Short mmCIF file of C-alpha atoms in Angstrom, two decimals:
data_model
loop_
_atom_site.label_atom_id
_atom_site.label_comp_id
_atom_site.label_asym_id
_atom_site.label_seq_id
_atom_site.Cartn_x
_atom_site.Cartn_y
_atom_site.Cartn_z
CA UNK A 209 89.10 26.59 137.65
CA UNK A 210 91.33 29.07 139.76
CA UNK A 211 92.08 31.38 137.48
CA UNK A 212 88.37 31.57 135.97
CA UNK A 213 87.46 32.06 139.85
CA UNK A 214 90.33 34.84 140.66
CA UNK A 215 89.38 36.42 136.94
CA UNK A 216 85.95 36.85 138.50
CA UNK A 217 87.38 38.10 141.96
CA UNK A 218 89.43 40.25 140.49
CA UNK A 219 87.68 41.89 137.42
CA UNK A 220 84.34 43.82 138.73
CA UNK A 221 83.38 43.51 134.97
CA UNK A 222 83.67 40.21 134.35
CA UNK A 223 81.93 39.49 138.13
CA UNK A 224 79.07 41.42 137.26
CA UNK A 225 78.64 40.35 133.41
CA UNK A 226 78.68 36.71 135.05
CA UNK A 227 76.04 37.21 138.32
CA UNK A 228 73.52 38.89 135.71
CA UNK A 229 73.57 36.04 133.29
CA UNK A 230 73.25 33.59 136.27
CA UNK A 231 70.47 35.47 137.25
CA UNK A 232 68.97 35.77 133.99
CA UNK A 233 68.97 31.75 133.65
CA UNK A 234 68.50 30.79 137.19
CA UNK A 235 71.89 28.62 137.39
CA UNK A 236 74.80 28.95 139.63
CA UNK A 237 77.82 30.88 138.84
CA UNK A 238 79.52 27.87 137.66
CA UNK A 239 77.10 26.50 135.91
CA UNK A 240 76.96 29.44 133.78
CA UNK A 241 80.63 29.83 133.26
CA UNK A 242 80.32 25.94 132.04
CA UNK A 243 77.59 27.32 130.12
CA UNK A 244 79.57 29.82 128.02
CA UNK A 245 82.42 27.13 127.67
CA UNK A 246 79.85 24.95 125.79
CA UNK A 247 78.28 27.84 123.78
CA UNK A 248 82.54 28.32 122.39
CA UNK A 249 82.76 24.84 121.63
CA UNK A 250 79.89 25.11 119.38
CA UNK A 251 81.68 27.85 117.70
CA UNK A 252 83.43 27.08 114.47
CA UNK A 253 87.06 28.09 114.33
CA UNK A 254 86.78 31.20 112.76
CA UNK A 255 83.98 32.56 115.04
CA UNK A 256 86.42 31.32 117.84
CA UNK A 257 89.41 33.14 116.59
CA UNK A 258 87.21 36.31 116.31
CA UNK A 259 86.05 36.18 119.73
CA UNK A 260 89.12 35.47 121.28
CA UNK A 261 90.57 38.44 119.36
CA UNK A 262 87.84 40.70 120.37
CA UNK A 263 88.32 39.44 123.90
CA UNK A 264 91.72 39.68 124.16
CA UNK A 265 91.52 43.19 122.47
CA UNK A 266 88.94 44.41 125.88
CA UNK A 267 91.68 42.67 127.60
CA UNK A 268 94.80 44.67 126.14
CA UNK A 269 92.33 48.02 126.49
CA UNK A 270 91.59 47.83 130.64
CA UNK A 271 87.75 47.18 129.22
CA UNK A 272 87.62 43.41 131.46
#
């Protein structure tokens, strides 16, 4: 969980993509973060790959 928590210190992006969504659903930060990890395990593989590409792709871009 420290890296997810320094990924959201660190990225202003990612820490403000996060508090919205929170917001948005009334949770906690965490319990949205958990929230997104059980959206990708309901992913098949394919639609996993694809995000993680796309995500590593904002990554390799400065876009997160």
């Amino acid at each position: 969980m420290s890296r997810a928590s320094t990924a959201i210190g660190v990225s202003p992006v990612i820490k403000d993509l996060v508090q919205k969504k929170a917001l948005a659903h009334r949770l906690t930060l965490k319990e949205i973060i958990y929230m997104g990890m059980l959206a990708i395990d309901k992913l098949n593989e394919e639609e996993r790959e694809e995000l993680a590409d796309r995500v590593h792709q904002m990554q390799v871009n400065g876009e997160i």
